[in-house]
Amino acid sequence: MTTDTLPVASVTTKANIYFDGKCVSHDLRTADGQRKSVGVVFPAELTFGTAAPERMECVGGACEYRLEEGGAWLRCEPGQSFSIAGDSRFNIRVAEVFHYICHYG
Amino acid sequence: MTTDTLPVASVTTKANIYFDGKCVSHDLRTADGQRKSVGVVFPAELTFGTAAPERMECVGGACEYRLEEGGAWLRCEPGQSFSIAGDSRFNIRVAEVFHYICHYG
């Protein structure tokens, strides 16, 4: 099931813009203080780094990702998610726009 | 003063993408049921249409706008806003990325 609406307490109004606009996100806080973000990745192949562990949940479009350089590309579609360890990197490639929620920690 | 953080109740997780990605926004609901959105406009000159009246509040970057074709271009910077009538159109041009809150109604 896709998370169409997310209950939150506040949004940081200024967007995060990465990779020259290929990724745009807005930071969120939930009522119990958790940090999340919602965003999009436009068609591109990108390498992201994590600080905290992350779970990327697809809410529209699709992406392919791989957690290790040279590893298999796996597909993530609406209702699916994938988890990334903290302090690491992952590759993502997008052919159609990928809409996501990023859950931290 | 710039609205850095906006109290809301929920966010629609899938982004709105307009003009081939030149504008990206996320819809929000406040606790009392008001509809708002947060978004960015990348460098471009665009014409937007309104259904409900809107107030665009700049929270980062800047834009120039005009409410009438052939009218004067006016600048909107962080902490400033401009209002647009319902069921109308306005032009916006952006040289640096424009971050905004859109207040409806």
Tab-separated table of N, CA, C and O in Angstrom, chain B residues 2 12-15 18 21 23 26 30 43-44 48 56 58 61 66 75 78 80 84 89-90 92 99 104:
chain	number	residue	atom	x	y	z
B	2	THR	N	11.309	35.594	7.762
B	2	THR	CA	11.050	34.454	6.884
B	2	THR	C	10.431	33.316	7.675
B	2	THR	O	10.839	33.040	8.798
B	12	THR	N	0.998	15.660	1.507
B	12	THR	CA	0.757	14.708	0.413
B	12	THR	C	2.123	14.295	-0.107
B	12	THR	O	2.928	15.137	-0.488
B	13	THR	N	2.394	13.000	-0.067
B	13	THR	CA	3.790	12.556	-0.245
B	13	THR	C	4.265	12.653	-1.698
B	13	THR	O	5.463	12.804	-1.936
B	14	LYS	N	3.353	12.542	-2.634
B	14	LYS	CA	3.754	12.639	-4.037
B	14	LYS	C	3.795	14.103	-4.442
B	14	LYS	O	2.854	14.856	-4.165
B	15	ALA	N	4.869	14.506	-5.069
B	15	ALA	CA	5.045	15.910	-5.454
B	15	ALA	C	4.164	16.274	-6.638
B	15	ALA	O	3.783	15.413	-7.435
B	18	TYR	N	5.422	20.608	-12.306
B	18	TYR	CA	4.886	21.447	-13.361
B	18	TYR	C	6.011	21.882	-14.295
B	18	TYR	O	7.161	21.989	-13.877
B	21	GLY	N	9.349	19.989	-14.640
B	21	GLY	CA	10.261	19.971	-13.492
B	21	GLY	C	10.763	21.343	-13.072
B	21	GLY	O	11.496	21.454	-12.090
B	23	CYS	N	9.025	23.583	-11.784
B	23	CYS	CA	8.366	23.849	-10.507
B	23	CYS	C	8.006	22.514	-9.850
B	23	CYS	O	7.424	21.639	-10.502
B	26	HIS	N	4.921	20.324	-2.871
B	26	HIS	CA	4.222	19.320	-2.073
B	26	HIS	C	3.030	19.983	-1.382
B	26	HIS	O	3.179	21.042	-0.776
B	30	THR	N	-3.127	22.069	7.057
B	30	THR	CA	-2.898	22.518	8.433
B	30	THR	C	-3.898	21.828	9.359
B	30	THR	O	-4.852	21.193	8.905
B	43	PRO	N	15.291	28.328	-12.322
B	43	PRO	CA	15.410	29.436	-13.274
B	43	PRO	C	14.596	29.214	-14.554
B	43	PRO	O	14.781	28.210	-15.245
B	44	ALA	N	13.687	30.127	-14.805
B	44	ALA	CA	12.752	30.021	-15.931
B	44	ALA	C	11.847	31.238	-15.906
B	44	ALA	O	11.823	31.979	-14.921
B	48	PHE	N	1.663	30.989	-14.545
B	48	PHE	CA	0.839	30.129	-13.698
B	48	PHE	C	-0.607	30.598	-13.748
B	48	PHE	O	-0.870	31.796	-13.850
B	56	MET	N	1.629	33.990	-2.456
B	56	MET	CA	2.932	33.346	-2.588
B	56	MET	C	3.889	34.058	-1.645
B	56	MET	O	4.106	35.267	-1.758
B	58	CYS	N	7.730	34.205	-0.221
B	58	CYS	CA	9.111	33.800	-0.518
B	58	CYS	C	9.825	33.392	0.777
B	58	CYS	O	9.832	34.151	1.746
B	61	GLY	N	15.797	32.430	-1.847
B	61	GLY	CA	15.999	32.882	-3.218
B	61	GLY	C	15.148	34.102	-3.495
B	61	GLY	O	14.901	34.916	-2.598
B	66	ARG	N	4.699	39.405	-12.317
B	66	ARG	CA	3.790	40.473	-12.750
B	66	ARG	C	2.397	39.878	-12.861
B	66	ARG	O	2.210	38.743	-13.291
B	75	ARG	N	9.750	42.575	-7.663
B	75	ARG	CA	10.631	41.578	-7.061
B	75	ARG	C	10.062	41.096	-5.731
B	75	ARG	O	9.491	41.882	-4.966
B	78	PRO	N	12.925	36.958	0.291
B	78	PRO	CA	12.564	36.259	1.525
B	78	PRO	C	11.862	37.187	2.522
B	78	PRO	O	12.321	38.300	2.777
B	80	GLN	N	8.935	38.414	2.006
B	80	GLN	CA	7.907	39.150	1.268
B	80	GLN	C	6.925	38.175	0.625
B	80	GLN	O	7.224	36.993	0.466
B	84	ILE	N	-2.468	36.835	-5.522
B	84	ILE	CA	-3.022	36.682	-6.862
B	84	ILE	C	-4.502	36.364	-6.718
B	84	ILE	O	-4.883	35.540	-5.872
B	89	ARG	N	-4.230	34.584	-13.938
B	89	ARG	CA	-2.907	34.125	-14.349
B	89	ARG	C	-1.872	35.128	-13.872
B	89	ARG	O	-2.163	36.301	-13.698
B	90	PHE	N	-0.649	34.639	-13.691
B	90	PHE	CA	0.446	35.567	-13.414
B	90	PHE	C	1.729	35.015	-14.008
B	90	PHE	O	1.861	33.815	-14.239
B	92	ILE	N	5.890	34.659	-13.748
B	92	ILE	CA	6.967	34.640	-12.764
B	92	ILE	C	8.262	34.381	-13.521
B	92	ILE	O	8.295	33.602	-14.474
B	99	HIS	N	12.207	29.736	-3.538
B	99	HIS	CA	11.558	28.818	-2.586
B	99	HIS	C	10.331	29.525	-2.028
B	99	HIS	O	10.449	30.668	-1.577
B	104	TYR	N	-3.499	29.278	0.104
B	104	TYR	CA	-4.689	29.334	-0.749
B	104	TYR	C	-5.875	29.954	-0.010
B	104	TYR	O	-5.969	29.857	1.206
